[in-house]
CSV table of C-alpha atoms and ligand atoms in Angstrom, one decimal:
chain,number,residue,atom,x,y,z
N,851,MET,CA,97.6,78.7,75.7
N,852,LEU,CA,94.2,78.4,74.4
N,853,ASP,CA,94.0,81.9,73.0
N,854,TYR,CA,96.5,80.8,70.2
N,855,PHE,CA,93.9,78.5,68.8
N,856,ALA,CA,90.9,80.8,69.2
N,857,LYS,CA,89.0,81.6,65.9
N,858,ARG,CA,90.4,84.8,64.3
N,859,ASN,CA,87.6,87.2,63.3
N,860,PHE,CA,89.8,90.3,62.9
N,861,SER,CA,93.2,91.2,62.0
N,862,ILE,CA,95.3,94.5,62.0
N,863,GLU,CA,94.8,94.7,58.2
N,864,GLN,CA,90.9,95.0,58.6
N,865,ILE,CA,91.0,98.2,60.8
N,866,PRO,CA,89.4,100.8,58.3
N,867,ASP,CA,90.6,104.2,57.5
N,868,LEU,CA,90.3,106.2,60.5
N,869,SER,CA,91.1,109.7,59.3
N,870,GLY,CA,89.0,112.4,60.8
N,871,LYS,CA,88.5,110.2,63.9
N,872,ILE,CA,89.8,111.3,67.4
N,873,ALA,CA,90.4,108.4,70.0
N,874,ILE,CA,91.8,108.6,73.7
N,875,ILE,CA,93.5,105.4,74.7
N,876,THR,CA,94.2,105.2,78.5
N,877,GLY,CA,97.6,103.5,79.4
N,878,SER,CA,98.9,103.6,76.0
N,879,SER,CA,102.6,104.0,77.0
N,880,THR,CA,103.3,100.2,77.0
N,881,GLY,CA,101.4,96.8,76.3
N,882,ILE,CA,98.2,96.5,74.5
N,883,GLY,CA,97.6,100.0,74.7
N,884,LYS,CA,100.6,101.1,73.0
N,885,VAL,CA,99.8,98.5,70.0
N,886,CYS,CA,96.4,100.1,69.7
N,887,ALA,CA,97.6,103.6,69.6
N,888,LEU,CA,100.1,102.6,67.1
N,889,GLU,CA,97.8,100.9,64.7
N,890,MET,CA,95.0,103.5,64.9
N,891,ALA,CA,97.4,105.8,64.0
N,892,ARG,CA,98.8,104.0,61.1
N,893,LYS,CA,95.0,104.4,59.8
N,894,GLY,CA,95.1,108.2,60.1
N,895,CYS,CA,93.3,108.5,63.5
N,896,THR,CA,94.3,111.4,65.8
N,897,VAL,CA,95.3,109.5,68.8
N,898,ILE,CA,95.6,111.0,72.5
N,899,LEU,CA,97.7,108.9,74.7
N,900,ALA,CA,96.6,109.3,78.1
N,901,CYS,CA,99.1,108.1,80.5
N,902,ARG,CA,100.8,109.1,83.9
N,903,ASN,CA,104.6,109.0,83.0
N,904,GLN,CA,105.4,112.2,80.8
N,905,GLU,CA,108.9,111.1,79.8
N,906,LYS,CA,108.2,107.4,78.8
N,907,THR,CA,104.9,108.5,77.0
N,908,LYS,CA,106.7,111.3,75.1
N,909,THR,CA,109.2,108.9,73.7
N,910,VAL,CA,106.1,106.7,72.7
N,911,VAL,CA,104.6,109.4,70.8
N,912,GLU,CA,107.9,110.3,68.8
N,913,GLU,CA,108.2,106.4,67.9
N,914,ILE,CA,104.4,106.3,66.7
N,915,LYS,CA,104.8,109.6,64.7
N,916,ALA,CA,108.2,108.3,63.0
N,917,GLU,CA,106.7,104.8,62.3
N,918,THR,CA,103.4,105.9,60.9
N,919,GLY,CA,104.1,109.5,59.4
N,920,ASN,CA,101.0,110.7,61.4
N,921,GLN,CA,101.7,113.7,63.3
N,922,ASN,CA,98.3,113.9,65.0
N,923,VAL,CA,99.6,111.9,67.8
N,924,ASP,CA,99.2,113.8,71.3
N,925,PHE,CA,99.9,113.2,75.0
N,926,ILE,CA,97.8,114.5,77.8
N,927,GLN,CA,98.8,113.3,81.5
N,928,LEU,CA,96.2,111.0,83.2
N,929,ASP,CA,97.2,109.4,86.4
N,930,LEU,CA,94.2,107.3,87.5
N,931,LEU,CA,95.1,107.1,91.0
N,932,LYS,CA,94.4,110.8,91.3
N,933,LEU,CA,90.5,111.8,90.5
N,934,ASP,CA,91.9,115.4,90.4
N,935,SER,CA,94.2,114.3,87.5
N,936,VAL,CA,91.0,113.0,85.7
N,937,THR,CA,89.5,116.2,86.1
N,938,LYS,CA,92.5,118.1,84.7
N,939,PHE,CA,92.9,115.6,81.8
N,940,ALA,CA,89.3,116.2,80.8
N,941,GLN,CA,89.5,120.0,81.0
N,942,GLU,CA,92.7,119.9,78.8
N,943,PHE,CA,91.2,117.4,76.3
N,944,LYS,CA,88.2,119.7,75.9
N,945,SER,CA,90.3,122.8,75.6
N,946,ARG,CA,92.2,121.2,72.6
N,947,TYR,CA,89.6,119.1,70.9
N,948,THR,CA,85.7,119.3,70.1
N,949,HIS,CA,85.1,115.7,69.1
N,950,LEU,CA,85.8,112.3,70.6
N,951,HIS,CA,85.0,109.2,68.6
N,952,ILE,CA,86.5,106.5,70.5
N,953,LEU,CA,87.5,106.3,74.1
N,954,LEU,CA,89.5,103.1,74.8
N,955,ASN,CA,89.5,102.6,78.6
N,956,ASN,CA,92.6,100.2,78.5
N,957,ALA,CA,95.0,101.3,81.4
N,958,GLY,CA,94.8,98.6,84.4
N,959,VAL,CA,96.9,97.3,87.2
N,960,MET,CA,96.8,93.7,88.6
N,961,MET,CA,97.1,91.9,91.8
N,962,SER,CA,99.1,94.8,93.3
N,963,PRO,CA,99.8,95.1,97.2
N,964,PHE,CA,97.3,97.1,99.0
N,965,ALA,CA,97.5,100.5,98.7
N,966,LEU,CA,95.0,103.5,98.4
N,967,SER,CA,94.7,105.8,95.9
N,968,GLU,CA,94.9,109.8,96.6
N,969,ASP,CA,91.5,109.9,97.2
N,970,GLY,CA,91.5,107.0,99.6
N,971,ILE,CA,90.2,104.3,97.3
N,972,GLU,CA,91.7,100.6,97.2
N,973,SER,CA,94.1,101.1,94.1
N,974,GLN,CA,93.0,98.3,91.8
N,975,PHE,CA,89.3,99.3,92.1
N,976,ALA,CA,90.4,103.0,91.9
N,977,THR,CA,92.4,102.6,88.6
N,978,ASN,CA,90.4,99.8,86.8
N,979,HIS,CA,86.9,101.0,87.7
N,980,VAL,CA,86.5,104.4,89.6
N,981,ALA,CA,88.8,106.7,87.6
N,982,HIS,CA,87.6,105.3,84.2
N,983,TYR,CA,83.9,105.5,85.2
N,984,TYR,CA,84.7,109.1,86.2
N,985,LEU,CA,86.7,109.8,83.1
N,986,THR,CA,83.7,108.6,80.7
N,987,MET,CA,81.1,110.8,82.6
N,988,LEU,CA,83.3,113.8,82.0
N,989,LEU,CA,83.5,112.9,78.3
N,990,LEU,CA,80.2,111.4,77.7
N,991,PRO,CA,78.6,114.9,76.3
N,992,VAL,CA,81.6,114.8,73.8
N,993,LEU,CA,81.0,111.4,72.8
N,994,GLU,CA,77.2,112.1,72.4
N,995,GLY,CA,78.3,115.1,70.3
N,996,SER,CA,80.3,113.0,68.1
N,997,THR,CA,77.9,109.9,67.3
N,998,PRO,CA,78.6,107.4,66.0
N,999,SER,CA,80.9,106.9,68.7
N,1000,ARG,CA,82.2,104.0,70.9
N,1001,ILE,CA,83.6,103.3,74.3
N,1002,VAL,CA,85.6,100.3,74.9
N,1003,ASN,CA,86.1,99.0,78.5
N,1004,VAL,CA,89.1,96.6,78.8
N,1005,SER,CA,88.0,93.8,81.3
N,1006,SER,CA,89.4,90.4,81.8
N,1007,MET,CA,88.6,86.7,81.9
N,1008,ALA,CA,89.6,87.3,85.5
N,1009,HIS,CA,86.0,88.2,86.0
N,1010,ASN,CA,85.3,84.7,86.0
N,1011,ILE,CA,87.2,84.0,89.4
N,1012,HIS,CA,84.7,82.7,91.9
N,1013,PHE,CA,83.5,85.4,94.3
N,1014,LYS,CA,79.8,85.9,95.3
N,1015,LYS,CA,79.3,89.5,95.9
N,1016,LEU,CA,81.3,92.8,95.0
N,1017,ASN,CA,80.9,93.7,98.9
N,1018,LEU,CA,81.5,97.5,97.6
N,1019,GLU,CA,81.1,98.9,101.3
N,1020,THR,CA,84.4,97.1,102.3
N,1021,ILE,CA,86.1,97.5,99.0
N,1022,SER,CA,88.8,99.6,100.6
N,1023,ASP,CA,89.3,98.1,103.9
N,1024,PRO,CA,92.7,96.8,104.2
N,1025,LYS,CA,91.4,93.9,106.4
N,1026,LYS,CA,89.3,92.6,103.6
N,1027,TYR,CA,92.0,92.9,100.9
N,1028,ASN,CA,92.5,89.9,98.7
N,1029,ARG,CA,94.5,91.0,95.6
N,1030,THR,CA,93.3,88.4,93.2
N,1031,ILE,CA,89.7,88.8,94.3
N,1032,HIS,CA,90.1,92.6,94.1
N,1033,TYR,CA,91.5,92.4,90.6
N,1034,ALA,CA,88.7,90.0,89.5
N,1035,LYS,CA,86.1,92.4,91.1
N,1036,SER,CA,87.5,95.6,89.5
N,1037,LYS,CA,87.4,93.7,86.0
N,1038,THR,CA,83.7,92.5,86.7
N,1039,CYS,CA,83.0,96.3,87.5
N,1040,ASN,CA,84.3,97.2,83.7
N,1041,ILE,CA,81.6,94.7,82.5
N,1042,LEU,CA,78.7,95.9,84.9
N,1043,PHE,CA,79.6,99.5,83.9
N,1044,THR,CA,79.3,98.7,80.2
N,1045,ARG,CA,76.0,96.9,80.7
N,1046,GLU,CA,74.2,99.7,82.7
N,1047,LEU,CA,75.9,102.5,80.6
N,1048,THR,CA,74.4,100.7,77.5
N,1049,LYS,CA,71.0,100.6,79.1
N,1050,ARG,CA,70.9,104.4,79.8
N,1051,LEU,CA,72.2,105.2,76.3
N,1052,GLU,CA,69.6,102.8,74.7
N,1053,ALA,CA,66.9,104.5,76.7
N,1054,LYS,CA,67.9,107.8,75.3
N,1055,GLY,CA,68.3,106.5,71.7
N,1056,SER,CA,71.9,107.6,72.0
N,1057,ASN,CA,74.3,106.3,69.1
N,1058,VAL,CA,77.3,105.7,71.5
N,1059,PHE,CA,78.4,102.0,71.3
N,1060,VAL,CA,79.7,100.7,74.6
N,1061,ASN,CA,81.4,97.1,74.7
N,1062,ALA,CA,83.8,95.5,77.1
N,1063,ASN,CA,86.4,92.7,76.2
N,1064,HIS,CA,89.0,90.2,77.5
N,1065,PRO,CA,92.4,90.8,75.4
N,1066,GLY,CA,93.7,87.2,76.1
N,1067,ILE,CA,96.7,86.2,78.6
N,1068,VAL,CA,99.1,88.6,76.9
N,1069,ALA,CA,102.8,88.9,77.5
N,1070,SER,CA,103.3,92.5,79.0
N,1071,ASP,CA,104.3,94.3,82.2
N,1072,LEU,CA,101.0,93.4,83.8
N,1073,SER,CA,102.1,90.3,85.5
N,1074,ARG,CA,104.6,92.5,87.6
N,1075,HIS,CA,102.8,92.1,90.7
N,1076,ILE,CA,102.2,88.4,90.6
N,1077,VAL,CA,104.1,87.1,93.8
N,1078,GLY,CA,106.5,84.2,93.7
N,1079,ILE,CA,107.2,84.6,90.0
N,1080,ASN,CA,111.1,85.0,89.5
N,1081,SER,CA,112.6,86.1,86.3
N,1082,LEU,CA,112.8,82.5,84.7
N,1083,GLY,CA,109.2,82.2,85.9
N,1084,SER,CA,108.2,85.4,84.4
N,1085,TYR,CA,110.0,84.5,80.9
N,1086,LEU,CA,108.3,81.1,80.8
N,1087,TYR,CA,105.0,82.5,81.5
N,1088,ASN,CA,105.4,85.0,78.8
N,1089,LYS,CA,106.7,82.7,76.3
N,1090,LEU,CA,104.7,79.5,76.8
N,1091,LEU,CA,101.5,80.9,77.8
N,1092,CYS,CA,100.9,84.2,76.4
N,1093,ILE,CA,100.1,85.7,73.0
N,1094,SER,CA,101.8,88.8,71.7
N,1095,ALA,CA,100.8,92.3,72.5
N,1096,GLU,CA,99.8,92.7,68.8
N,1097,ASP,CA,97.5,89.7,69.1
N,1098,GLY,CA,96.1,90.9,72.4
N,1099,ALA,CA,95.2,94.3,70.9
N,1100,LEU,CA,92.9,92.8,68.3
N,1101,THR,CA,89.6,92.2,70.0
N,1102,GLN,CA,89.8,95.9,71.5
N,1103,LEU,CA,90.7,97.2,68.0
N,1104,TYR,CA,87.9,95.3,66.5
N,1105,LEU,CA,85.2,96.9,69.1
N,1106,ALA,CA,87.0,100.4,68.7
N,1107,THR,CA,87.1,100.3,64.8
N,1108,SER,CA,85.4,97.8,62.9
N,1109,PRO,CA,82.4,98.8,61.0
N,1110,ASP,CA,80.7,95.6,62.2
N,1111,VAL,CA,80.0,97.5,65.3
N,1112,GLU,CA,77.7,99.9,63.9
N,1113,ASN,CA,76.4,97.5,61.1
N,1114,GLU,CA,75.5,94.8,63.4
N,1115,LYS,CA,74.5,97.2,66.3
N,1116,ILE,CA,77.2,95.6,68.8
N,1117,LYS,CA,76.3,97.3,72.2
N,1118,GLY,CA,76.6,96.2,75.7
N,1119,LYS,CA,78.8,93.1,74.8
N,1120,TYR,CA,81.7,91.3,76.1
N,1121,TYR,CA,84.2,90.0,73.6
N,1122,VAL,CA,87.1,87.5,73.9
N,1123,PRO,CA,89.9,86.9,71.6
N,1124,PHE,CA,89.9,87.2,68.5
N,1125,ALA,CA,86.9,89.3,68.4
N,1126,ASN,CA,84.5,86.7,69.5
N,1127,VAL,CA,81.4,87.5,71.5
N,1128,GLN,CA,80.8,85.6,74.8
N,1129,LEU,CA,78.4,85.7,77.7
N,1130,PRO,CA,79.9,87.3,81.0
N,1131,LYS,CA,79.9,85.2,84.0
N,1132,GLY,CA,79.4,85.1,87.6
N,1133,VAL,CA,78.4,88.6,89.1
N,1134,ALA,CA,79.1,90.2,85.7
N,1135,SER,CA,76.1,88.4,84.6
N,1136,GLN,CA,73.6,89.2,87.3
N,1137,ASP,CA,70.6,91.6,86.7
N,1138,ASP,CA,70.6,93.9,89.8
N,1139,THR,CA,74.4,94.4,90.2
N,1140,PRO,CA,75.0,96.9,87.2
N,1141,LEU,CA,72.6,99.6,88.8
N,1142,GLU,CA,74.0,98.6,92.3
N,1143,LEU,CA,77.6,99.3,91.1
N,1144,TRP,CA,76.5,102.6,89.1
N,1145,ASN,CA,74.6,104.0,92.3
N,1146,PHE,CA,77.8,103.1,94.8
N,1147,THR,CA,80.1,104.8,92.3
N,1148,GLU,CA,78.1,107.7,91.8
N,1149,ASN,CA,77.9,108.3,95.6
N,1150,LEU,CA,81.5,107.7,95.9
N,1151,LEU,CA,82.4,110.3,93.3
N,1152,LYS,CA,80.1,112.8,95.1
N,1153,GLU,CA,81.9,112.3,98.3
N,1154,LYS,CA,85.4,112.5,96.7
N,1155,VAL,CA,85.3,115.2,94.0
N,1156,ASN,CA,84.4,118.6,94.8
N,1157,GLY,CA,81.7,119.9,92.6
N,1158,TYR,CA,80.8,116.6,90.9
N,1159,GLU,CA,77.2,116.9,89.8
N,1160,GLY,CA,76.5,113.2,88.9
N,1161,ALA,CA,76.3,111.4,85.7
N,1162,PRO,CA,75.2,113.2,82.6
N,1163,ILE,CA,72.7,110.4,81.8
D,1429,NAP,N1,98.2,91.2,79.8
D,1429,NAP,C1,97.1,90.3,80.0
D,1429,NAP,O1,97.4,88.9,79.9
D,1429,NAP,C2,95.8,90.7,80.3
D,1429,NAP,C3,94.6,89.9,80.4
D,1429,NAP,C4,93.5,90.4,80.7
D,1429,NAP,C5,93.1,91.8,80.9
D,1429,NAP,N2,94.1,92.6,80.6
D,1429,NAP,C6,93.9,94.1,80.7
D,1429,NAP,O2,94.5,94.8,79.6
D,1429,NAP,C7,94.7,96.2,79.9
D,1429,NAP,C8,96.1,96.4,79.3
D,1429,NAP,O3,96.9,95.7,80.1
D,1429,NAP,P1,98.5,95.4,79.7
D,1429,NAP,O4,98.6,94.0,79.6
D,1429,NAP,O5,98.8,96.2,78.4
D,1429,NAP,O6,99.3,95.9,80.9
D,1429,NAP,P2,100.7,96.9,81.0
D,1429,NAP,O7,101.5,96.6,80.0
D,1429,NAP,O8,101.0,96.6,82.4
D,1429,NAP,O9,100.2,98.1,80.6
D,1429,NAP,C9,99.3,98.9,81.4
D,1429,NAP,C10,99.0,100.3,81.1
D,1429,NAP,O10,98.2,101.0,82.1
D,1429,NAP,C11,98.9,101.9,82.9
D,1429,NAP,N3,98.6,102.4,84.2
D,1429,NAP,C12,98.6,101.5,85.0
D,1429,NAP,N4,98.1,102.4,86.4
D,1429,NAP,C13,97.9,103.6,85.8
D,1429,NAP,C14,97.6,104.8,86.4
D,1429,NAP,N5,97.2,105.0,87.9
D,1429,NAP,N6,97.3,105.9,85.6
D,1429,NAP,C15,97.5,105.9,84.3
D,1429,NAP,N7,98.0,104.8,83.7
D,1429,NAP,C16,97.9,103.7,84.4
D,1429,NAP,C17,100.4,101.7,82.7
D,1429,NAP,O11,101.2,103.0,82.8
D,1429,NAP,P3,102.5,102.9,83.5
D,1429,NAP,O12,103.5,102.3,82.3
D,1429,NAP,O13,102.8,104.2,83.9
D,1429,NAP,O14,102.5,101.9,84.6
D,1429,NAP,C18,100.5,100.9,81.2
D,1429,NAP,O15,100.5,102.0,80.3
D,1429,NAP,C19,94.7,96.3,81.2
D,1429,NAP,O16,93.3,96.7,81.6
D,1429,NAP,C20,94.5,94.8,81.7
D,1429,NAP,O17,93.7,94.6,83.0
D,1429,NAP,C21,95.4,92.1,80.3
C-alpha cells in the first residue's frame, strides 16, 4: 500500500530515445518484464525477450511489434532452470548481435515448493541468482565492448526478511528448505552480486553500470505459489495491496534507461519505488558476503558447467 505514496522520481514519459540500443530482458513474457519490453521498444530499442515459453512469448513479441511499430523485437529461448539453456542462449545471442547495451535480469520465481533445477540446484536460488550470474558472465565481454552499458538485477524488499547467514553449503538441501527464507536469500544474492560485480568493474575502470532494485509490491503472477491464498484472497491482495505492473516497471526502467545513471555515476546501488535510492539491509549490507557469494557461485558453475573457465573479471 505504501508504494502508492512513494515519491515519483521517474515516469514512462521520461524514458529517453533508445534508438541504436540493444537490450535483453529476462522473464519478459509477462508481468513487470513485459512492461519493460513494451516501453523500451516504444522508444526504439532493439529488445530481446529472453523467456522459456516459446508460444507465449512469440505472441507477446507480435503484440509489442503491433503496438509500437518497432520491428526490432526478438525472442531467444532461455530457461533459467537449465544452465545448458543459458549457454545456448548466450551463443545464439552472440551469433545474431555484436553489441549489448542493457541486460535486465528480471525473471524470477517466488516461494515455490522445493524443487531442484536440471543441474541439481534449489530452484529459487538457481533461477533468481545462479542462472542470472552465469548469463551475466557469458555476456560481460559484449557489455564491456558496448560501453556505456548497464546491468539491472531485479531484487526485492524481501531481502529484508530476517535471516542470519546465507548458509550456501546447504542451500540445495531439502531438509533445510524454507520457501520464504530461500526467496529472501535469492533476492539478497541479487544485491550482493551487484555490489561485488561493481567493485570488480570499478577496479578495471570499466564503464558498465550495475544496479539492483525492488520494483514494489506489484500485481502479477509472482504470488502464484503463496500457500493458502484462494482466488478471492489473491484478487484482494492484487487490488488492495499492489501497484500495477506499469508502476512496478518504473524503477528498473529508470536504472536501465535514465541518463541520470551515467550523469550521476549511479553504480552498485539499490533502488526502490519510484526510482529512489535506499541502503540494502541485513546480509545484503554485509562487507564480506559479496565475495563469499561470488566465490561460491564460481565454484558451483565450475562443478556444473563443462568447460566453464571462470568469470572474465
Ligand atoms: N511482483 C512483485 O510484487 C515483486 C516484488 C519484488 C520483486 N519482484 C521481482 O520482480 C521480478 C519480476 O516479477 P513479476 O512480478 O513480473 O513476476 P511474474 O509475472 O511471475 O513474471 C516472472 C517472469 O519470470 C519468468 N521465469 C520464471 N522462471 C523462469 C525460468 N526458469 N526461465 C525463464 N524465465 C522464467 C516467467 O516466465 P513464465 O511465464 O514462463 O513463468 C515470467 O516471465 C522477479 O524477479 C521478482 O522476484 C516482484
